[in-house]
Short mmCIF file of C-alpha atoms in Angstrom, two decimals:
data_model
loop_
_atom_site.label_atom_id
_atom_site.label_comp_id
_atom_site.label_asym_id
_atom_site.label_seq_id
_atom_site.Cartn_x
_atom_site.Cartn_y
_atom_site.Cartn_z
CA MET A 1 -101.71 2.11 199.64
CA ASN A 2 -98.02 2.80 199.14
CA THR A 3 -97.63 3.11 195.40
CA ALA A 4 -100.42 4.20 193.07
CA ALA A 5 -100.02 3.80 189.31
CA ILE A 6 -102.20 5.92 187.04
CA VAL A 7 -102.47 4.27 183.63
CA GLY A 8 -103.56 7.01 181.24
CA VAL A 9 -102.66 10.37 182.74
CA GLY A 10 -105.31 12.56 181.10
CA LEU A 11 -108.10 14.67 182.53
CA ILE A 12 -109.62 11.88 184.64
CA GLY A 13 -106.45 9.99 185.56
CA GLY A 14 -104.65 13.24 186.37
CA SER A 15 -107.58 14.56 188.40
CA PHE A 16 -107.75 11.30 190.34
CA ALA A 17 -104.04 11.55 191.17
CA LEU A 18 -104.47 15.17 192.33
CA ALA A 19 -107.60 14.23 194.31
CA LEU A 20 -105.76 11.34 196.04
CA ARG A 21 -102.96 13.69 197.04
CA LYS A 22 -105.37 16.30 198.35
CA ALA A 23 -107.21 13.59 200.30
CA GLY A 24 -104.03 12.59 202.11
CA PHE A 25 -102.29 9.99 199.95
CA THR A 26 -98.59 10.25 200.79
CA GLY A 27 -97.20 7.33 198.77
CA ARG A 28 -95.48 7.26 195.39
CA MET A 29 -97.52 8.32 192.33
CA VAL A 30 -96.43 6.56 189.16
CA GLY A 31 -97.70 7.47 185.69
CA VAL A 32 -98.04 5.36 182.54
CA SER A 33 -98.95 7.45 179.52
CA SER A 34 -97.80 9.01 176.26
CA PRO A 35 -94.53 11.01 176.40
CA ALA A 36 -96.41 14.31 176.03
CA ALA A 37 -98.86 13.50 178.83
CA ILE A 38 -96.02 12.34 181.11
CA ARG A 39 -94.09 15.53 180.47
CA ALA A 40 -97.10 17.70 181.31
CA ALA A 41 -97.98 15.56 184.35
CA LEU A 42 -94.43 15.77 185.74
CA GLU A 43 -94.37 19.52 185.15
CA ARG A 44 -97.63 20.02 187.05
CA GLY A 45 -96.52 17.65 189.84
CA VAL A 46 -99.43 15.32 189.12
CA ILE A 47 -97.13 12.26 189.18
CA ASP A 48 -93.74 11.60 190.78
CA GLU A 49 -92.28 9.42 188.06
CA GLU A 50 -92.89 7.60 184.83
CA LEU A 51 -92.69 3.83 184.35
CA PRO A 52 -93.57 1.45 181.53
CA LEU A 53 -96.83 -0.45 182.16
CA GLU A 54 -95.16 -3.72 183.19
CA GLU A 55 -92.90 -2.07 185.78
CA ALA A 56 -95.66 0.17 187.08
CA ALA A 57 -97.91 -2.87 187.50
CA ALA A 58 -95.16 -4.74 189.31
CA SER A 59 -94.36 -1.94 191.76
CA ALA A 60 -97.85 -0.60 192.56
CA ASP A 61 -100.37 -1.87 195.08
CA PHE A 62 -103.06 0.29 193.44
CA LEU A 63 -103.69 0.54 189.69
CA TYR A 64 -106.02 3.16 188.22
CA LEU A 65 -106.88 2.57 184.55
CA ALA A 66 -108.09 5.81 182.95
CA ARG A 67 -108.12 5.21 179.21
CA PRO A 68 -110.87 4.82 176.62
CA VAL A 69 -112.93 1.64 177.16
CA GLU A 70 -111.28 -0.57 174.53
CA ARG A 71 -107.79 0.34 175.75
CA ILE A 72 -108.82 -0.47 179.33
CA VAL A 73 -110.02 -3.88 178.10
CA GLU A 74 -106.65 -4.41 176.37
CA THR A 75 -104.75 -3.36 179.48
CA ILE A 76 -106.79 -5.70 181.68
CA ARG A 77 -106.09 -8.63 179.33
CA ALA A 78 -102.34 -7.91 179.45
CA ILE A 79 -101.66 -6.87 183.00
CA ASP A 80 -102.40 -9.72 185.40
CA GLN A 81 -99.10 -11.51 184.84
CA TYR A 82 -97.19 -8.43 186.09
CA VAL A 83 -99.15 -7.43 189.18
CA ARG A 84 -98.36 -8.53 192.70
CA PRO A 85 -100.96 -10.79 194.37
CA GLY A 86 -103.77 -8.78 195.93
CA THR A 87 -103.09 -5.59 193.96
CA LEU A 88 -106.21 -3.43 193.87
CA ILE A 89 -107.13 -2.60 190.26
CA THR A 90 -109.89 -0.23 189.27
CA ASP A 91 -110.76 1.80 186.18
CA ALA A 92 -112.61 4.93 185.10
CA GLY A 93 -114.13 3.59 181.88
CA SER A 94 -117.45 5.06 180.73
CA THR A 95 -119.13 1.68 180.19
CA LYS A 96 -118.73 -1.23 182.57
CA LEU A 97 -120.02 -4.50 181.08
CA ALA A 98 -117.20 -5.09 178.59
CA ILE A 99 -114.57 -4.10 181.15
CA VAL A 100 -115.94 -6.15 184.06
CA GLU A 101 -116.29 -9.16 181.75
CA ALA A 102 -112.66 -8.81 180.59
CA ALA A 103 -111.53 -8.57 184.22
CA ARG A 104 -113.56 -11.66 185.17
CA GLN A 105 -111.70 -13.58 182.47
CA SER A 106 -108.21 -12.17 182.91
CA ILE A 107 -107.56 -10.85 186.42
CA ARG A 108 -106.42 -13.68 188.71
CA ARG A 109 -103.64 -12.33 190.94
CA GLY A 110 -105.03 -8.83 191.38
CA ARG A 111 -108.50 -7.96 192.59
CA PHE A 112 -110.59 -5.84 190.22
CA ILE A 113 -113.45 -3.44 190.98
CA GLY A 114 -114.95 -1.51 188.06
CA GLY A 115 -115.42 2.21 188.54
CA HIS A 116 -116.92 5.24 186.81
CA PRO A 117 -116.72 8.79 188.13
CA MET A 118 -119.62 10.92 186.80
CA ALA A 119 -117.45 13.92 186.11
CA GLY A 120 -115.71 15.35 183.11
CA LYS A 121 -115.26 18.22 180.73
CA GLU A 122 -115.33 18.57 176.96
CA THR A 123 -111.65 19.48 177.08
CA ARG A 124 -109.10 16.72 177.56
CA GLY A 125 -105.62 16.29 178.89
CA VAL A 126 -103.78 16.42 182.19
CA GLU A 127 -103.44 20.19 181.73
CA GLN A 128 -107.17 20.38 182.60
CA ALA A 129 -106.91 18.06 185.63
CA GLU A 130 -108.37 19.31 188.94
CA ALA A 131 -108.22 17.84 192.44
CA ASP A 132 -111.89 18.79 192.96
CA LEU A 133 -113.27 17.29 189.74
CA PHE A 134 -115.09 14.52 191.65
CA GLN A 135 -116.49 16.70 194.46
CA ASN A 136 -120.20 15.97 195.00
CA ARG A 137 -120.34 13.90 191.82
CA PRO A 138 -121.60 10.32 191.77
CA TYR A 139 -118.81 7.71 191.62
CA VAL A 140 -120.05 4.27 190.61
CA LEU A 141 -118.30 1.07 191.73
CA THR A 142 -119.35 -2.32 190.38
CA GLY A 143 -118.39 -4.12 193.56
CA GLN A 144 -117.44 -3.55 197.17
CA ASP A 145 -113.97 -2.87 198.50
CA VAL A 146 -113.30 -1.13 201.81
CA VAL A 147 -110.03 0.53 200.74
CA LEU A 148 -111.37 1.85 197.45
CA GLU A 149 -114.69 3.00 198.96
CA ASP A 150 -112.77 4.89 201.62
CA TRP A 151 -110.71 6.80 199.03
CA ILE A 152 -113.79 7.57 196.92
CA GLU A 153 -115.39 9.18 199.93
CA ARG A 154 -112.21 11.01 200.92
CA ILE A 155 -111.99 12.66 197.48
CA GLY A 156 -115.49 14.05 198.08
CA ALA A 157 -117.43 11.93 195.59
CA ARG A 158 -120.82 10.29 196.26
CA LEU A 159 -120.34 6.51 196.26
CA VAL A 160 -122.92 4.51 194.27
CA VAL A 161 -122.65 0.70 194.04
CA LEU A 162 -124.30 -0.87 190.99
CA THR A 163 -123.85 -3.98 188.87
CA ALA A 164 -122.18 -3.39 185.50
CA GLU A 165 -125.54 -4.11 183.82
CA GLN A 166 -127.40 -1.57 185.94
CA HIS A 167 -124.68 1.02 185.36
CA ASP A 168 -124.69 0.64 181.58
CA ARG A 169 -128.48 0.78 181.37
CA LEU A 170 -128.68 3.92 183.52
CA VAL A 171 -125.85 5.89 181.89
CA ALA A 172 -127.38 5.12 178.49
CA VAL A 173 -130.20 7.44 179.64
CA THR A 174 -128.33 10.00 181.74
CA SER A 175 -125.12 10.39 179.73
CA HIS A 176 -125.05 8.64 176.34
CA LEU A 177 -128.49 9.85 175.27
CA PRO A 178 -127.61 13.53 176.01
CA GLN A 179 -124.45 13.12 173.90
CA LEU A 180 -126.42 11.83 170.90
CA ILE A 181 -129.10 14.50 171.38
CA SER A 182 -126.40 17.16 171.34
CA THR A 183 -124.80 15.71 168.22
CA ALA A 184 -128.17 15.47 166.43
CA LEU A 185 -129.12 19.03 167.40
CA ALA A 186 -125.79 20.45 166.25
CA LEU A 187 -126.27 18.68 162.89
CA LEU A 188 -129.77 20.14 162.61
CA ILE A 189 -128.57 23.67 163.41
CA ALA A 190 -125.81 23.29 160.82
CA GLU A 191 -128.49 22.71 158.19
CA GLU A 192 -130.17 26.06 158.99
CA PRO A 193 -127.65 28.71 157.92
CA ASP A 194 -129.44 31.47 159.89
CA ALA A 195 -129.99 29.45 163.07
CA ALA A 196 -126.64 30.55 164.48
CA ARG A 197 -127.80 34.17 164.33
CA VAL A 198 -130.63 33.56 166.82
CA ALA A 199 -128.92 30.94 168.99
CA GLY A 200 -129.56 31.77 172.63
CA PRO A 201 -128.44 30.08 175.86
CA ALA A 202 -130.44 26.90 175.16
CA ALA A 203 -128.83 26.26 171.78
CA LEU A 204 -125.36 26.82 173.23
CA GLU A 205 -125.99 24.60 176.22
CA PHE A 206 -127.54 21.80 174.17
CA THR A 207 -124.71 21.71 171.62
CA ARG A 208 -121.87 21.80 174.16
CA LEU A 209 -121.52 18.00 174.32
CA ALA A 210 -121.25 17.93 170.52
CA LEU A 211 -117.75 19.35 171.06
CA SER A 212 -116.69 16.05 172.67
CA PRO A 213 -114.08 13.99 170.83
CA TYR A 214 -115.33 11.00 168.84
CA GLU A 215 -112.31 8.90 169.96
CA ILE A 216 -113.90 8.58 173.39
CA TRP A 217 -117.44 8.08 172.17
CA ARG A 218 -116.63 5.37 169.63
CA ASP A 219 -115.88 2.88 172.44
CA ILE A 220 -118.77 4.03 174.62
CA LEU A 221 -121.33 3.69 171.84
CA SER A 222 -120.05 0.36 170.58
CA THR A 223 -119.76 -1.25 174.03
CA ASN A 224 -123.19 -0.03 175.15
CA ALA A 225 -125.09 -0.09 171.86
CA GLU A 226 -127.93 -2.26 173.14
CA SER A 227 -128.87 -0.03 176.09
CA ILE A 228 -128.40 3.15 174.04
CA ASP A 229 -130.61 1.76 171.29
CA ALA A 230 -133.32 1.04 173.87
CA ALA A 231 -132.96 4.48 175.50
CA LEU A 232 -133.19 6.19 172.10
CA GLY A 233 -136.31 4.21 171.30
CA VAL A 234 -138.11 5.30 174.49
CA PHE A 235 -136.86 8.87 174.12
CA ILE A 236 -138.14 9.15 170.55
CA SER A 237 -141.57 7.86 171.58
CA ARG A 238 -141.63 10.47 174.37
CA LEU A 239 -140.85 13.18 171.81
CA GLU A 240 -143.56 11.85 169.48
CA SER A 241 -146.02 11.98 172.37
CA LEU A 242 -145.16 15.64 173.09
CA ARG A 243 -145.30 16.35 169.35
CA SER A 244 -148.86 15.04 169.13
CA LYS A 245 -149.97 17.42 171.92
CA LEU A 246 -148.38 20.71 170.82
CA ARG A 247 -151.74 22.49 170.66
CA SER A 248 -153.36 20.52 173.47
CA ALA A 249 -153.87 21.35 177.16
CA ALA A 250 -152.79 17.76 177.88
CA LEU A 251 -149.21 18.99 177.56
CA GLU A 252 -149.47 20.75 180.90
CA GLU A 253 -149.44 17.48 182.84
CA GLU A 254 -146.29 16.33 181.02
CA PHE A 255 -144.56 19.65 181.68
CA GLU A 256 -145.49 19.44 185.37
CA GLN A 257 -144.23 15.84 185.63
CA ALA A 258 -140.99 16.76 183.89
CA LYS A 259 -140.52 19.74 186.17
CA ARG A 260 -140.95 17.58 189.27
CA ALA A 261 -138.44 15.08 187.86
CA ALA A 262 -135.90 17.83 187.13
CA GLN A 263 -136.37 19.23 190.63
CA ALA A 264 -135.96 15.78 192.20
CA LEU A 265 -132.74 15.30 190.25
CA ARG A 266 -131.38 18.48 191.85
CA GLY A 267 -132.73 17.80 195.32
CA LEU A 268 -130.87 14.52 195.55
CA GLY A 269 -127.38 15.93 195.35
CA GLY A 270 -127.90 19.00 197.48
CA HIS A 271 -124.78 20.63 196.10
CA GLN A 272 -125.56 20.31 192.42
CA PRO A 273 -125.66 23.44 190.29
CA VAL A 274 -129.03 24.36 188.77
CA MET B 1 -137.82 58.84 174.16
CA ASN B 2 -139.24 60.71 177.14
CA THR B 3 -141.54 58.19 178.78
CA ALA B 4 -141.12 54.42 178.50
CA ALA B 5 -143.90 52.10 179.66
CA ILE B 6 -143.02 48.51 180.48
CA VAL B 7 -146.14 46.33 180.22
CA GLY B 8 -145.37 43.18 182.21
CA VAL B 9 -142.60 43.96 184.69
CA GLY B 10 -141.11 40.50 185.08
CA LEU B 11 -137.65 39.12 184.32
CA ILE B 12 -137.52 40.39 180.73
CA GLY B 13 -139.51 43.62 181.14
CA GLY B 14 -137.62 44.49 184.31
CA SER B 15 -134.25 43.67 182.75
CA PHE B 16 -135.08 45.82 179.72
CA ALA B 17 -135.97 48.74 182.01
CA LEU B 18 -132.68 48.34 183.90
CA ALA B 19 -130.76 47.96 180.63
CA LEU B 20 -132.33 51.17 179.22
CA ARG B 21 -131.34 53.08 182.35
CA LYS B 22 -127.80 51.73 182.25
CA ALA B 23 -127.59 52.65 178.55
CA GLY B 24 -128.44 56.26 179.32
CA PHE B 25 -132.23 56.56 179.23
CA THR B 26 -133.07 59.51 181.51
CA GLY B 27 -136.84 59.74 180.97
CA ARG B 28 -139.72 58.48 183.08
CA MET B 29 -140.08 54.69 183.47
CA VAL B 30 -143.68 53.61 183.93
CA GLY B 31 -144.73 50.05 184.87
CA VAL B 32 -147.95 48.15 184.13
CA SER B 33 -148.08 44.85 185.99
CA SER B 34 -149.61 42.86 188.87
CA PRO B 35 -149.57 44.57 192.30
CA ALA B 36 -146.85 42.20 193.56
CA ALA B 37 -144.61 42.82 190.53
CA ILE B 38 -145.14 46.60 190.79
CA ARG B 39 -144.24 46.55 194.49
CA ALA B 40 -141.02 44.60 193.83
CA ALA B 41 -140.16 46.78 190.82
CA LEU B 42 -140.64 50.02 192.77
CA GLU B 43 -138.57 48.63 195.64
CA ARG B 44 -135.69 47.74 193.32
CA GLY B 45 -135.98 51.06 191.50
CA VAL B 46 -136.72 49.31 188.22
CA ILE B 47 -139.66 51.66 187.50
CA ASP B 48 -140.50 55.17 188.69
CA GLU B 49 -144.26 54.78 188.96
CA GLU B 50 -147.22 52.54 188.28
CA LEU B 51 -150.06 53.34 185.89
CA PRO B 52 -153.03 51.39 184.52
CA LEU B 53 -152.50 50.23 180.92
CA GLU B 54 -154.71 52.91 179.35
CA GLU B 55 -152.96 55.78 181.13
CA ALA B 56 -149.51 54.32 180.55
CA ALA B 57 -150.29 53.98 176.84
CA ALA B 58 -151.56 57.55 176.70
CA SER B 59 -148.52 59.06 178.42
CA ALA B 60 -145.66 57.02 176.92
CA ASP B 61 -143.85 57.50 173.64
CA PHE B 62 -142.32 54.01 173.95
CA LEU B 63 -144.26 50.86 174.91
CA TYR B 64 -142.49 47.59 175.75
CA LEU B 65 -144.82 44.58 175.94
CA ALA B 66 -143.19 41.79 177.95
CA ARG B 67 -145.91 39.27 178.70
CA PRO B 68 -146.63 35.72 177.50
CA VAL B 69 -147.52 35.63 173.77
CA GLU B 70 -151.31 35.41 174.08
CA ARG B 71 -151.43 38.31 176.53
CA ILE B 72 -149.27 40.41 174.20
CA VAL B 73 -151.78 39.66 171.42
CA GLU B 74 -154.64 40.76 173.72
CA THR B 75 -152.78 43.94 174.69
CA ILE B 76 -152.07 44.79 171.05
CA ARG B 77 -155.75 44.35 170.17
CA ALA B 78 -156.80 46.69 173.02
CA ILE B 79 -154.15 49.38 173.08
CA ASP B 80 -154.20 51.37 169.83
CA GLN B 81 -157.13 53.64 170.82
CA TYR B 82 -155.13 54.92 173.81
CA VAL B 83 -151.69 55.56 172.31
CA ARG B 84 -150.56 58.90 170.94
CA PRO B 85 -149.91 58.99 167.17
CA GLY B 86 -146.42 57.73 166.32
CA THR B 87 -145.83 55.93 169.63
CA LEU B 88 -143.17 53.26 169.19
CA ILE B 89 -144.52 49.87 170.34
CA THR B 90 -142.42 46.72 170.56
CA ASP B 91 -142.66 43.41 172.41
CA ALA B 92 -140.52 40.61 173.79
CA GLY B 93 -142.76 37.66 172.91
CA SER B 94 -141.13 34.31 172.19
CA THR B 95 -142.98 33.75 168.90
CA LYS B 96 -143.58 36.46 166.36
CA LEU B 97 -146.11 35.44 163.68
CA ALA B 98 -149.25 35.65 165.85
CA ILE B 99 -148.10 38.94 167.40
CA VAL B 100 -147.04 40.65 164.18
CA GLU B 101 -150.32 39.58 162.56
CA ALA B 102 -152.34 41.04 165.47
CA ALA B 103 -150.36 44.30 165.22
CA ARG B 104 -150.93 44.46 161.46
CA GLN B 105 -154.67 44.26 162.10
CA SER B 106 -154.94 46.47 165.19
CA ILE B 107 -152.15 49.05 165.44
CA ARG B 108 -153.03 52.16 163.44
CA ARG B 109 -151.95 55.20 165.47
CA GLY B 110 -148.80 53.68 166.94
CA ARG B 111 -145.99 52.07 164.96
CA PHE B 112 -145.20 48.45 165.86
CA ILE B 113 -141.95 46.50 165.49
CA GLY B 114 -141.91 42.94 166.84
CA GLY B 115 -138.95 41.97 169.03
CA HIS B 116 -137.43 38.95 170.74
CA PRO B 117 -134.36 39.07 172.96
CA MET B 118 -132.59 35.68 173.04
CA ALA B 119 -131.96 35.79 176.76
CA GLY B 120 -133.62 34.41 179.84
CA LYS B 121 -133.46 32.23 182.89
CA GLU B 122 -135.62 29.42 184.27
CA THR B 123 -136.46 31.67 187.21
CA ARG B 124 -139.03 34.41 186.72
CA GLY B 125 -139.92 37.74 188.21
CA VAL B 126 -138.53 41.24 188.42
CA GLU B 127 -136.47 40.13 191.44
CA GLN B 128 -134.25 38.27 188.94
CA ALA B 129 -133.98 41.19 186.51
CA GLU B 130 -130.49 42.27 185.42
CA ALA B 131 -129.31 45.25 183.39
CA ASP B 132 -126.81 42.96 181.58
CA LEU B 133 -129.24 40.18 180.63
CA PHE B 134 -129.10 41.10 176.92
CA GLN B 135 -125.34 41.62 176.71
CA ASN B 136 -123.91 39.80 173.68
CA ARG B 137 -127.20 37.98 173.12
CA PRO B 138 -129.04 38.09 169.81
CA TYR B 139 -132.02 40.49 169.79
CA VAL B 140 -134.38 39.88 166.88
CA LEU B 141 -136.50 42.67 165.37
CA THR B 142 -139.13 41.92 162.73
CA GLY B 143 -138.72 45.30 161.08
CA GLN B 144 -136.46 48.32 160.94
CA ASP B 145 -136.65 51.35 163.19
CA VAL B 146 -133.73 53.68 163.81
CA VAL B 147 -134.66 54.61 167.40
CA LEU B 148 -135.31 51.04 168.52
CA GLU B 149 -132.22 49.65 166.76
CA ASP B 150 -130.10 52.28 168.47
CA TRP B 151 -131.35 51.27 171.94
CA ILE B 152 -130.90 47.56 171.19
CA GLU B 153 -127.28 48.25 170.36
CA ARG B 154 -126.77 50.50 173.36
CA ILE B 155 -127.96 47.77 175.75
CA GLY B 156 -125.21 45.53 174.35
CA ALA B 157 -127.35 43.08 172.39
CA ARG B 158 -126.59 41.81 168.88
CA LEU B 159 -129.26 43.13 166.49
CA VAL B 160 -130.74 40.56 164.08
CA VAL B 161 -133.48 41.59 161.63
CA LEU B 162 -135.72 38.75 160.43
CA THR B 163 -139.27 38.36 159.19
CA ALA B 164 -141.71 36.89 161.72
CA GLU B 165 -141.84 33.70 159.61
CA GLN B 166 -138.04 33.34 159.57
CA HIS B 167 -137.85 34.00 163.31
CA ASP B 168 -140.46 31.40 164.22
CA ARG B 169 -138.92 28.75 161.99
CA LEU B 170 -135.42 29.31 163.40
CA VAL B 171 -136.32 29.48 167.10
CA ALA B 172 -138.34 26.26 166.66
CA VAL B 173 -134.92 24.63 166.15
CA THR B 174 -132.70 26.66 168.50
CA SER B 175 -135.07 27.21 171.43
CA HIS B 176 -138.39 25.32 171.30
CA LEU B 177 -136.81 22.00 170.32
CA PRO B 178 -134.30 22.14 173.25
CA GLN B 179 -137.22 22.80 175.62
CA LEU B 180 -139.14 19.73 174.41
CA ILE B 181 -135.96 17.63 174.47
CA SER B 182 -135.38 18.64 178.07
CA THR B 183 -138.97 17.86 179.03
CA ALA B 184 -138.84 14.45 177.31
CA LEU B 185 -135.49 13.59 178.93
CA ALA B 186 -136.71 14.56 182.41
CA LEU B 187 -139.77 12.33 181.90
CA LEU B 188 -137.51 9.47 180.83
CA ILE B 189 -135.22 9.89 183.83
CA ALA B 190 -138.27 9.98 186.12
CA GLU B 191 -139.17 6.50 184.86
CA GLU B 192 -135.78 5.10 185.93
CA PRO B 193 -135.77 5.31 189.74
CA ASP B 194 -131.99 4.79 189.94
CA ALA B 195 -131.08 7.21 187.18
CA ALA B 196 -130.88 10.12 189.60
CA ARG B 197 -128.10 8.30 191.48
CA VAL B 198 -125.77 8.36 188.48
CA ALA B 199 -126.81 11.71 187.02
CA GLY B 200 -123.69 13.64 186.07
CA PRO B 201 -123.24 17.12 184.56
CA ALA B 202 -124.91 16.15 181.26
CA ALA B 203 -128.14 14.97 182.88
CA LEU B 204 -128.34 18.11 185.00
CA GLU B 205 -127.62 20.41 182.08
CA PHE B 206 -130.10 18.69 179.76
CA THR B 207 -132.97 18.74 182.27
CA ARG B 208 -132.51 22.39 183.32
CA LEU B 209 -135.03 23.73 180.80
CA ALA B 210 -137.59 21.22 182.11
CA LEU B 211 -137.79 23.51 185.17
CA SER B 212 -139.38 26.23 182.99
CA PRO B 213 -143.00 27.16 183.76
CA TYR B 214 -145.67 25.71 181.48
CA GLU B 215 -147.60 29.03 181.52
CA ILE B 216 -144.97 30.52 179.22
CA TRP B 217 -144.58 27.47 177.03
CA ARG B 218 -148.28 26.90 176.41
CA ASP B 219 -148.45 30.04 174.25
CA ILE B 220 -145.12 29.41 172.55
CA LEU B 221 -146.02 25.86 171.57
CA SER B 222 -149.54 26.68 170.41
CA THR B 223 -148.52 29.74 168.38
CA ASN B 224 -145.58 27.97 166.72
CA ALA B 225 -146.90 24.42 166.50
CA GLU B 226 -146.30 24.06 162.78
CA SER B 227 -142.59 24.95 162.84
CA ILE B 228 -142.01 22.96 166.02
CA ASP B 229 -143.70 19.93 164.51
CA ALA B 230 -141.42 20.18 161.49
CA ALA B 231 -138.29 20.65 163.64
CA LEU B 232 -139.23 17.63 165.78
CA GLY B 233 -139.70 15.57 162.65
CA VAL B 234 -136.24 16.35 161.29
CA PHE B 235 -134.64 15.97 164.72
CA ILE B 236 -136.18 12.53 165.24
CA SER B 237 -134.94 11.36 161.85
CA ARG B 238 -131.43 12.62 162.78
CA LEU B 239 -131.60 10.60 166.00
CA GLU B 240 -132.80 7.53 164.09
CA SER B 241 -129.87 7.94 161.72
CA LEU B 242 -127.39 8.04 164.63
CA ARG B 243 -129.22 5.10 166.21
CA SER B 244 -128.73 2.98 163.11
CA LYS B 245 -124.96 3.59 163.24
CA LEU B 246 -124.14 2.99 166.92
CA ARG B 247 -121.67 0.20 166.11
CA SER B 248 -120.51 1.68 162.82
CA ALA B 249 -117.45 3.73 161.92
CA ALA B 250 -119.79 5.90 159.82
CA LEU B 251 -120.70 7.68 163.05
CA GLU B 252 -117.31 9.40 163.08
CA GLU B 253 -118.25 11.65 160.16
CA GLU B 254 -121.48 12.73 161.90
CA PHE B 255 -119.61 13.46 165.13
CA GLU B 256 -117.04 15.53 163.24
CA GLN B 257 -119.75 17.48 161.40
CA ALA B 258 -121.62 18.14 164.63
CA LYS B 259 -118.41 19.28 166.32
CA ARG B 260 -117.71 21.76 163.53
CA ALA B 261 -121.29 23.05 163.81
CA ALA B 262 -121.03 23.47 167.59
CA GLN B 263 -117.70 25.28 167.15
CA ALA B 264 -119.15 27.57 164.47
CA LEU B 265 -122.06 28.43 166.78
CA ARG B 266 -119.54 29.60 169.37
CA GLY B 267 -117.22 31.33 166.94
CA LEU B 268 -119.97 33.58 165.66
CA GLY B 269 -120.68 35.28 168.96
CA GLY B 270 -117.10 35.71 170.05
CA HIS B 271 -118.11 36.28 173.66
CA GLN B 272 -120.36 33.29 174.14
CA PRO B 273 -119.60 30.90 176.99
CA VAL B 274 -118.55 27.37 176.02
#
C-alpha cells in the first residue's frame, strides 16, 4: 500500500488512519470528508492531505469507507469509474448485507471486501480518534484478502471472517439489540420522575448507549430490520420466561446458565474488560 | 456512636465500616459474619473484633445489617430482645418493603431506619471492600434520623429519603430490570455459538450484571416480584413499540427522547461517569 484514502474522517476513519500509521504504514494518507473534519484531521496529523472523492479514488491503492451505511452504499455506487484496477476497497459500515450487495453490483475495477470493526464510542468525530481503538476488538471481514488481513492483525484487532448474512444476524443480537434495550430503558426511566434519584451504576451503564446519535442508527436499523426484528422477538420471549418465574426456584438455573455465558464471552477475548 | 456492629461483613458491610472510619468514626467496630469473612476483615483491619450476634447487639449502639434480604428479615425478627433501648438499627438490603414491615412488627427497643446504598460490584466479599464505594452514589433511607443522615453525608453518599413502597417501585426499573435484561441477553448470546466472536463493548457491558450471584437475586426478585413484573410489562411494550418502527422515521423522536433522558440521568449526579 502506497496511498491510503480515508473516506469519512470521523472517529472510526480517523482511528483507522492512526492505527495504520502506528502499525508501520509509511505511505500517503489522504482524507475525504467535510471541511470541519478535514481541518481537525490535518491539525491532529491524522491525514497528510485532503482530496475530493474522485481524485482520492484515482490516486489511492487502498480506500477505507467510514461513513454511515447509506452513504457507504452511495459511495460504492459512484466510485468504481474513478479507481485504478485492483484497488483494494473496504468499509467500516455497521451492517454488511446492503453494502456487500451494492459492491457486488457496482465494483468492477476495484476489489471490495466488507469490513466492520467492533469498536466505538458514544462520542463522534476525529477529535476522539485513537490509534488503539481496535486493540483486542473483533474486526469482521466478509471475504478474504491477504493484504487487508495482514493490516487488521497489525493494528491489534482480532480477525473474524463471516458472510454478510452471518454478520448481520449476529450483530443484531450483540450490538443492535443492546442499543434498542438502552433506548427503551431510558424512555422508561424518563417516565418515572424519581427514578433518576435512585439510579445506581446499572442504570447509568444500561442507558449509556441511549446517548448514541440517531443519524448512525437510522441506517443500521433500516438495513438490518429483519434480523433485529427476529432478535427482539426472541429476547422478549426470554424476558417473559424470566418474568413468569420471579418467585420460583426455577430461576436459579437460568441465572446459572446466563452467568456461564457471560463468563464464556469474557474468556474468549482474554484481554476484555469485565 | 461508640460501638458499631456490622452484621454481614461482605462487600457492602465491609465498605460501610471502612467508609465510617474514613469519615471520622473513632469507636469500636465489631463484626458478625462467617469465620472466613471475619478472618479476612480482621486481616484488612476492617473490624476490630468479632462477636456473636447476641453479644454484638447487646454492646453496640449502632447496628448495620448487610446481608441478603431474607437473612436481614430473620435477623430483625431475632434481634430486638438483645439490643439496648434506643439502639440505631439500619440495613443495606436491596428491597425495602419486606424488611421495613418485619422491623415494624419486631423492633420495639431499638429504632429502625431502612437503608439502601446504590453501589456495588459483581464481585463479593470483604476483600473487595472500599471506603469510597458510596462516594457520589444515592443512599436511600426509608425514614429520617439525624445521626444516620449525618453519617450518610459524611461518607460522601447522596441522601435520598423515600418510603419503602416508592423505593421498591423505583429500583424495579433502575436496578432489577437491568439485571433481568442482562440475564436474558446472556442467555440469548449463549444460543448463538458465533455471537461471542463478534461481541463488542456493548455485548460485554450488557452481560456484566449476568455475572452476579443468584443467591443475592433470589431474595430481591421474590420480595419485589410485583413491581418487577410491572416494570417488565412496561419495558416489553416499549421494546415492541420500537420494534414496530424499525424502518420508520418515527423512531427518531424516540431516540431523541431517550437521549435527553440519558443525559438528564447524568446531569443530576454531576460526578457520575458517562
